[in-house]
Amino acid sequence: HCVVWSDYDSQPQVELATGHFMGVETLVRWNHPKHGIVYPDAFIGLAEEHGLIDSLTRVVLSGMRGALAQARQWRDAGLVLQVAVNVSMENLTDVAFPEYVERELAAAGVPPSQLVLEVTESRMMNDPLTALDVLTRLRLKRVGVSIDDFGTGHSSLTQLHEMPCEELKMDRSFVHGAWRTEALRAILLPSLEMARQLGMRTVAE
């Protein structure tokens, strides 16, 4: 029951063809008073297991106001950058979640098109219809939705078929070393072509 606080970091997204800086992904870090910096792999699963993932995501979204405010400054200066935030499938069981996201964007003065929610399906969904409803509401509000860590966990072709997503994010395990490993290329290249034919943007970790 120790008191902790979350720290935030970000990593750039760069367009491969041009080298242009396209956006940033906001990353959550847990600064534990005893163990120091704890990475998401160590606590996301626990947060989901104990029903805390929704509260964690709301903390991240609220704490992201600084990043969104910076995005607004960039936009005012003529540089339009997207900000990506990870959410769990557990967050998509709340039909009020899209309105919450909309309020956060309005408070920051950033248009919904500058926010991308990266959906990670790390656990099987008990209510997939509600999740689909929430995702559809987010897309209707013009918030971007990305399938994160594609090819791992429960992430599957079913998501591409059913979810209203505009972006496919290839897991790093399929990207790193693909230039020298034939098996990885056999997975990566068809996935890129499939995303292209579906009209989806592709992000390689």
PDB file of C-alpha atoms in Angstrom:
ATOM      1  CA  HIS A   1       0.000   0.000   0.000  1.00  0.00           C
ATOM      2  CA  CYS A   2       2.924   2.358  -0.570  1.00  0.00           C
ATOM      3  CA  VAL A   3       2.314   5.670  -2.295  1.00  0.00           C
ATOM      4  CA  VAL A   4       3.778   5.825  -5.787  1.00  0.00           C
ATOM      5  CA  TRP A   5       3.662   8.196  -8.693  1.00  0.00           C
ATOM      6  CA  SER A   6       3.950   7.730 -12.421  1.00  0.00           C
ATOM      7  CA  ASP A   7       6.588   9.357 -14.551  1.00  0.00           C
ATOM      8  CA  TYR A   8       6.224   9.938 -18.283  1.00  0.00           C
ATOM      9  CA  ASP A   9       8.594   9.511 -21.177  1.00  0.00           C
ATOM     10  CA  SER A  10       8.143   9.616 -24.917  1.00  0.00           C
ATOM     11  CA  GLN A  11       9.689   8.183 -28.054  1.00  0.00           C
ATOM     12  CA  PRO A  12       9.612   9.660 -31.548  1.00  0.00           C
ATOM     13  CA  GLN A  13       7.796   8.307 -34.596  1.00  0.00           C
ATOM     14  CA  VAL A  14       9.576   8.955 -37.880  1.00  0.00           C
ATOM     15  CA  GLU A  15       8.319   8.428 -41.424  1.00  0.00           C
ATOM     16  CA  LEU A  16      10.722   5.955 -43.016  1.00  0.00           C
ATOM     17  CA  ALA A  17      10.410   7.244 -46.583  1.00  0.00           C
ATOM     18  CA  THR A  18      11.187  10.875 -45.767  1.00  0.00           C
ATOM     19  CA  GLY A  19      12.784  10.887 -42.319  1.00  0.00           C
ATOM     20  CA  HIS A  20      10.200  13.433 -41.189  1.00  0.00           C
ATOM     21  CA  PHE A  21       9.298  13.581 -37.482  1.00  0.00           C
ATOM     22  CA  MET A  22       5.607  12.543 -37.410  1.00  0.00           C
ATOM     23  CA  GLY A  23       4.697  12.226 -33.741  1.00  0.00           C
ATOM     24  CA  VAL A  24       5.499  10.867 -30.306  1.00  0.00           C
ATOM     25  CA  GLU A  25       4.343   7.953 -28.188  1.00  0.00           C
ATOM     26  CA  THR A  26       3.790   8.707 -24.505  1.00  0.00           C
ATOM     27  CA  LEU A  27       5.221   5.983 -22.277  1.00  0.00           C
ATOM     28  CA  VAL A  28       4.269   5.373 -18.654  1.00  0.00           C
ATOM     29  CA  ARG A  29       6.938   4.602 -16.098  1.00  0.00           C
ATOM     30  CA  TRP A  30       6.338   3.718 -12.443  1.00  0.00           C
ATOM     31  CA  ASN A  31       8.832   5.470 -10.192  1.00  0.00           C
ATOM     32  CA  HIS A  32       8.721   3.149  -7.182  1.00  0.00           C
ATOM     33  CA  PRO A  33      10.101   4.648  -3.940  1.00  0.00           C
ATOM     34  CA  LYS A  34      12.088   1.460  -3.216  1.00  0.00           C
ATOM     35  CA  HIS A  35      12.707  -0.286  -6.559  1.00  0.00           C
ATOM     36  CA  GLY A  36      13.225   2.784  -8.747  1.00  0.00           C
ATOM     37  CA  ILE A  37      11.941   2.916 -12.340  1.00  0.00           C
ATOM     38  CA  VAL A  38       9.596   0.004 -13.109  1.00  0.00           C
ATOM     39  CA  TYR A  39       8.687  -0.620 -16.762  1.00  0.00           C
ATOM     40  CA  PRO A  40       5.158  -1.464 -18.019  1.00  0.00           C
ATOM     41  CA  ASP A  41       5.925  -5.148 -18.595  1.00  0.00           C
ATOM     42  CA  ALA A  42       6.185  -5.548 -14.835  1.00  0.00           C
ATOM     43  CA  PHE A  43       2.925  -3.879 -13.782  1.00  0.00           C
ATOM     44  CA  ILE A  44       0.410  -3.703 -16.653  1.00  0.00           C
ATOM     45  CA  GLY A  45      -0.607  -7.347 -16.239  1.00  0.00           C
ATOM     46  CA  LEU A  46      -1.041  -6.896 -12.490  1.00  0.00           C
ATOM     47  CA  ALA A  47      -3.112  -3.766 -12.997  1.00  0.00           C
ATOM     48  CA  GLU A  48      -5.410  -5.673 -15.362  1.00  0.00           C
ATOM     49  CA  GLU A  49      -5.643  -8.665 -13.041  1.00  0.00           C
ATOM     50  CA  HIS A  50      -6.712  -6.547 -10.075  1.00  0.00           C
ATOM     51  CA  GLY A  51      -9.084  -4.247 -11.948  1.00  0.00           C
ATOM     52  CA  LEU A  52      -6.815  -1.182 -11.777  1.00  0.00           C
ATOM     53  CA  ILE A  53      -6.011  -0.735 -15.460  1.00  0.00           C
ATOM     54  CA  ASP A  54      -8.834   1.751 -16.075  1.00  0.00           C
ATOM     55  CA  SER A  55      -7.653   3.967 -13.212  1.00  0.00           C
ATOM     56  CA  LEU A  56      -4.071   3.722 -14.480  1.00  0.00           C
ATOM     57  CA  THR A  57      -5.077   4.737 -17.995  1.00  0.00           C
ATOM     58  CA  ARG A  58      -7.035   7.714 -16.693  1.00  0.00           C
ATOM     59  CA  VAL A  59      -3.976   8.819 -14.712  1.00  0.00           C
ATOM     60  CA  VAL A  60      -1.905   8.559 -17.897  1.00  0.00           C
ATOM     61  CA  LEU A  61      -4.460  10.521 -19.925  1.00  0.00           C
ATOM     62  CA  SER A  62      -4.743  13.217 -17.262  1.00  0.00           C
ATOM     63  CA  GLY A  63      -0.990  13.411 -16.882  1.00  0.00           C
ATOM     64  CA  MET A  64      -0.661  13.655 -20.640  1.00  0.00           C
ATOM     65  CA  ARG A  65      -2.120  17.163 -20.613  1.00  0.00           C
ATOM     66  CA  GLY A  66       1.401  18.557 -20.626  1.00  0.00           C
ATOM     67  CA  ALA A  67       2.226  16.557 -23.748  1.00  0.00           C
ATOM     68  CA  LEU A  68      -1.033  17.621 -25.398  1.00  0.00           C
ATOM     69  CA  ALA A  69      -0.333  21.233 -24.460  1.00  0.00           C
ATOM     70  CA  GLN A  70       3.051  20.893 -26.153  1.00  0.00           C
ATOM     71  CA  ALA A  71       1.321  19.363 -29.186  1.00  0.00           C
ATOM     72  CA  ARG A  72      -0.922  22.449 -29.267  1.00  0.00           C
ATOM     73  CA  GLN A  73       2.133  24.714 -29.232  1.00  0.00           C
ATOM     74  CA  TRP A  74       3.671  22.726 -32.074  1.00  0.00           C
ATOM     75  CA  ARG A  75       0.405  22.922 -34.021  1.00  0.00           C
ATOM     76  CA  ASP A  76       0.206  26.696 -33.521  1.00  0.00           C
ATOM     77  CA  ALA A  77       3.760  26.871 -34.880  1.00  0.00           C
ATOM     78  CA  GLY A  78       2.746  24.901 -37.976  1.00  0.00           C
ATOM     79  CA  LEU A  79       4.078  21.486 -36.883  1.00  0.00           C
ATOM     80  CA  VAL A  80       1.241  18.941 -36.593  1.00  0.00           C
ATOM     81  CA  LEU A  81       2.360  15.921 -34.562  1.00  0.00           C
ATOM     82  CA  GLN A  82       0.292  13.016 -33.307  1.00  0.00           C
ATOM     83  CA  VAL A  83       0.509  11.837 -29.713  1.00  0.00           C
ATOM     84  CA  ALA A  84       0.047   8.097 -29.133  1.00  0.00           C
ATOM     85  CA  VAL A  85      -1.090   6.610 -25.807  1.00  0.00           C
ATOM     86  CA  ASN A  86      -1.401   2.943 -24.883  1.00  0.00           C
ATOM     87  CA  VAL A  87      -4.743   1.660 -23.572  1.00  0.00           C
ATOM     88  CA  SER A  88      -5.783  -1.808 -22.474  1.00  0.00           C
ATOM     89  CA  MET A  89      -8.762  -3.703 -23.847  1.00  0.00           C
ATOM     90  CA  GLU A  90     -10.070  -3.527 -20.282  1.00  0.00           C
ATOM     91  CA  ASN A  91     -10.536   0.229 -20.763  1.00  0.00           C
ATOM     92  CA  LEU A  92     -12.929  -0.496 -23.596  1.00  0.00           C
ATOM     93  CA  THR A  93     -15.541  -2.052 -21.324  1.00  0.00           C
ATOM     94  CA  ASP A  94     -16.665   1.413 -20.192  1.00  0.00           C
ATOM     95  CA  VAL A  95     -19.044   3.049 -22.686  1.00  0.00           C
ATOM     96  CA  ALA A  96     -18.264   6.437 -21.109  1.00  0.00           C
ATOM     97  CA  PHE A  97     -14.570   6.140 -22.004  1.00  0.00           C
ATOM     98  CA  PRO A  98     -14.874   7.969 -25.379  1.00  0.00           C
ATOM     99  CA  GLU A  99     -16.502  10.960 -23.677  1.00  0.00           C
ATOM    100  CA  TYR A 100     -13.737  10.986 -21.085  1.00  0.00           C
ATOM    101  CA  VAL A 101     -11.085  11.069 -23.807  1.00  0.00           C
ATOM    102  CA  GLU A 102     -12.995  13.813 -25.600  1.00  0.00           C
ATOM    103  CA  ARG A 103     -13.039  15.955 -22.447  1.00  0.00           C
ATOM    104  CA  GLU A 104      -9.286  15.527 -21.961  1.00  0.00           C
ATOM    105  CA  LEU A 105      -8.643  16.637 -25.534  1.00  0.00           C
ATOM    106  CA  ALA A 106     -10.959  19.616 -25.176  1.00  0.00           C
ATOM    107  CA  ALA A 107      -9.224  20.656 -21.947  1.00  0.00           C
ATOM    108  CA  ALA A 108      -5.896  20.626 -23.776  1.00  0.00           C
ATOM    109  CA  GLY A 109      -7.272  22.373 -26.846  1.00  0.00           C
ATOM    110  CA  VAL A 110      -6.036  19.620 -29.182  1.00  0.00           C
ATOM    111  CA  PRO A 111      -8.152  18.196 -32.036  1.00  0.00           C
ATOM    112  CA  PRO A 112      -9.017  14.481 -31.705  1.00  0.00           C
ATOM    113  CA  SER A 113      -7.137  13.679 -34.919  1.00  0.00           C
ATOM    114  CA  GLN A 114      -3.846  14.361 -33.111  1.00  0.00           C
ATOM    115  CA  LEU A 115      -4.440  11.574 -30.576  1.00  0.00           C
ATOM    116  CA  VAL A 116      -3.896   7.886 -31.329  1.00  0.00           C
ATOM    117  CA  LEU A 117      -4.936   5.255 -28.799  1.00  0.00           C
ATOM    118  CA  GLU A 118      -2.832   2.111 -29.122  1.00  0.00           C
ATOM    119  CA  VAL A 119      -4.951  -0.890 -28.145  1.00  0.00           C
ATOM    120  CA  THR A 120      -3.113  -3.820 -26.593  1.00  0.00           C
ATOM    121  CA  GLU A 121      -5.143  -6.994 -26.278  1.00  0.00           C
ATOM    122  CA  SER A 122      -3.096  -8.697 -23.576  1.00  0.00           C
ATOM    123  CA  ARG A 123      -6.074 -10.570 -22.161  1.00  0.00           C
ATOM    124  CA  MET A 124      -9.150 -12.189 -23.625  1.00  0.00           C
ATOM    125  CA  MET A 125     -12.153  -9.866 -23.609  1.00  0.00           C
ATOM    126  CA  ASN A 126     -15.258 -10.860 -21.668  1.00  0.00           C
ATOM    127  CA  ASP A 127     -17.399  -8.350 -23.549  1.00  0.00           C
ATOM    128  CA  PRO A 128     -16.077  -7.917 -27.113  1.00  0.00           C
ATOM    129  CA  LEU A 129     -19.280  -6.244 -28.339  1.00  0.00           C
ATOM    130  CA  THR A 130     -18.895  -3.411 -25.824  1.00  0.00           C
ATOM    131  CA  ALA A 131     -15.252  -3.004 -26.824  1.00  0.00           C
ATOM    132  CA  LEU A 132     -16.268  -2.734 -30.476  1.00  0.00           C
ATOM    133  CA  ASP A 133     -18.912  -0.149 -29.534  1.00  0.00           C
ATOM    134  CA  VAL A 134     -16.375   1.944 -27.607  1.00  0.00           C
ATOM    135  CA  LEU A 135     -13.824   1.773 -30.435  1.00  0.00           C
ATOM    136  CA  THR A 136     -16.458   2.813 -32.957  1.00  0.00           C
ATOM    137  CA  ARG A 137     -17.445   5.787 -30.782  1.00  0.00           C
ATOM    138  CA  LEU A 138     -13.787   6.839 -30.553  1.00  0.00           C
ATOM    139  CA  ARG A 139     -13.355   6.640 -34.321  1.00  0.00           C
ATOM    140  CA  LEU A 140     -16.570   8.631 -34.870  1.00  0.00           C
ATOM    141  CA  LYS A 141     -15.028  11.310 -32.668  1.00  0.00           C
ATOM    142  CA  ARG A 142     -12.004  11.142 -35.033  1.00  0.00           C
ATOM    143  CA  VAL A 143      -9.639   9.778 -32.402  1.00  0.00           C
ATOM    144  CA  GLY A 144      -7.079   7.474 -34.009  1.00  0.00           C
ATOM    145  CA  VAL A 145      -7.026   3.793 -33.008  1.00  0.00           C
ATOM    146  CA  SER A 146      -4.019   1.517 -33.489  1.00  0.00           C
ATOM    147  CA  ILE A 147      -3.596  -2.236 -32.992  1.00  0.00           C
ATOM    148  CA  ASP A 148      -0.487  -2.446 -30.834  1.00  0.00           C
ATOM    149  CA  ASP A 149       2.014  -5.332 -30.712  1.00  0.00           C
ATOM    150  CA  PHE A 150       0.420  -7.010 -33.717  1.00  0.00           C
ATOM    151  CA  GLY A 151       1.327 -10.681 -33.973  1.00  0.00           C
ATOM    152  CA  THR A 152       1.746 -11.303 -30.247  1.00  0.00           C
ATOM    153  CA  GLY A 153      -0.597 -12.322 -27.425  1.00  0.00           C
ATOM    154  CA  HIS A 154      -4.239 -12.323 -28.487  1.00  0.00           C
ATOM    155  CA  SER A 155      -3.612  -9.804 -31.281  1.00  0.00           C
ATOM    156  CA  SER A 156      -4.839 -11.492 -34.439  1.00  0.00           C
ATOM    157  CA  LEU A 157      -6.353 -11.160 -37.886  1.00  0.00           C
ATOM    158  CA  THR A 158      -9.749 -11.005 -36.181  1.00  0.00           C
ATOM    159  CA  GLN A 159      -8.854  -7.550 -34.910  1.00  0.00           C
ATOM    160  CA  LEU A 160      -8.100  -6.356 -38.435  1.00  0.00           C
ATOM    161  CA  HIS A 161     -11.454  -7.657 -39.600  1.00  0.00           C
ATOM    162  CA  GLU A 162     -13.631  -6.405 -36.732  1.00  0.00           C
ATOM    163  CA  MET A 163     -11.990  -3.363 -35.154  1.00  0.00           C
ATOM    164  CA  PRO A 164     -12.353   0.124 -36.687  1.00  0.00           C
ATOM    165  CA  CYS A 165      -8.603   0.801 -36.620  1.00  0.00           C
ATOM    166  CA  GLU A 166      -6.524   2.976 -38.901  1.00  0.00           C
ATOM    167  CA  GLU A 167      -3.074   1.854 -37.827  1.00  0.00           C
ATOM    168  CA  LEU A 168      -1.228  -1.447 -37.458  1.00  0.00           C
ATOM    169  CA  LYS A 169       1.781  -1.489 -35.149  1.00  0.00           C
ATOM    170  CA  MET A 170       4.167  -4.375 -35.770  1.00  0.00           C
ATOM    171  CA  ASP A 171       5.766  -5.818 -32.663  1.00  0.00           C
ATOM    172  CA  ARG A 172       9.516  -5.320 -32.430  1.00  0.00           C
ATOM    173  CA  SER A 173      10.096  -9.088 -32.291  1.00  0.00           C
ATOM    174  CA  PHE A 174       9.133  -9.224 -35.996  1.00  0.00           C
ATOM    175  CA  VAL A 175      10.971  -6.037 -36.986  1.00  0.00           C
ATOM    176  CA  HIS A 176      14.381  -6.267 -35.349  1.00  0.00           C
ATOM    177  CA  GLY A 177      16.685  -8.442 -37.443  1.00  0.00           C
ATOM    178  CA  ALA A 178      14.214  -8.852 -40.319  1.00  0.00           C
ATOM    179  CA  TRP A 179      16.869  -7.551 -42.745  1.00  0.00           C
ATOM    180  CA  ARG A 180      19.001 -10.629 -42.072  1.00  0.00           C
ATOM    181  CA  THR A 181      16.477 -13.317 -41.084  1.00  0.00           C
ATOM    182  CA  GLU A 182      14.362 -14.864 -43.824  1.00  0.00           C
ATOM    183  CA  ALA A 183      11.737 -16.175 -41.397  1.00  0.00           C
ATOM    184  CA  LEU A 184      11.126 -12.695 -39.954  1.00  0.00           C
ATOM    185  CA  ARG A 185      10.852 -11.167 -43.430  1.00  0.00           C
ATOM    186  CA  ALA A 186       8.316 -13.855 -44.342  1.00  0.00           C
ATOM    187  CA  ILE A 187       6.140 -12.554 -41.492  1.00  0.00           C
ATOM    188  CA  LEU A 188       6.845  -8.828 -41.760  1.00  0.00           C
ATOM    189  CA  LEU A 189       6.490  -8.215 -45.507  1.00  0.00           C
ATOM    190  CA  PRO A 190       3.067  -9.887 -45.966  1.00  0.00           C
ATOM    191  CA  SER A 191       1.810  -8.035 -42.883  1.00  0.00           C
ATOM    192  CA  LEU A 192       2.908  -4.712 -44.355  1.00  0.00           C
ATOM    193  CA  GLU A 193       1.223  -5.528 -47.673  1.00  0.00           C
ATOM    194  CA  MET A 194      -1.967  -6.618 -45.896  1.00  0.00           C
ATOM    195  CA  ALA A 195      -2.105  -3.350 -43.970  1.00  0.00           C
ATOM    196  CA  ARG A 196      -1.530  -1.401 -47.199  1.00  0.00           C
ATOM    197  CA  GLN A 197      -4.409  -3.153 -48.936  1.00  0.00           C
ATOM    198  CA  LEU A 198      -6.643  -2.438 -45.938  1.00  0.00           C
ATOM    199  CA  GLY A 199      -5.724   1.239 -46.140  1.00  0.00           C
ATOM    200  CA  MET A 200      -4.003   1.190 -42.748  1.00  0.00           C
ATOM    201  CA  ARG A 201      -0.900   3.084 -41.713  1.00  0.00           C
ATOM    202  CA  THR A 202       1.889   0.822 -40.423  1.00  0.00           C
ATOM    203  CA  VAL A 203       4.218   1.534 -37.502  1.00  0.00           C
ATOM    204  CA  ALA A 204       7.294  -0.625 -36.973  1.00  0.00           C
ATOM    205  CA  GLU A 205       8.655  -0.742 -33.435  1.00  0.00           C
TER     206      GLU A 205
END
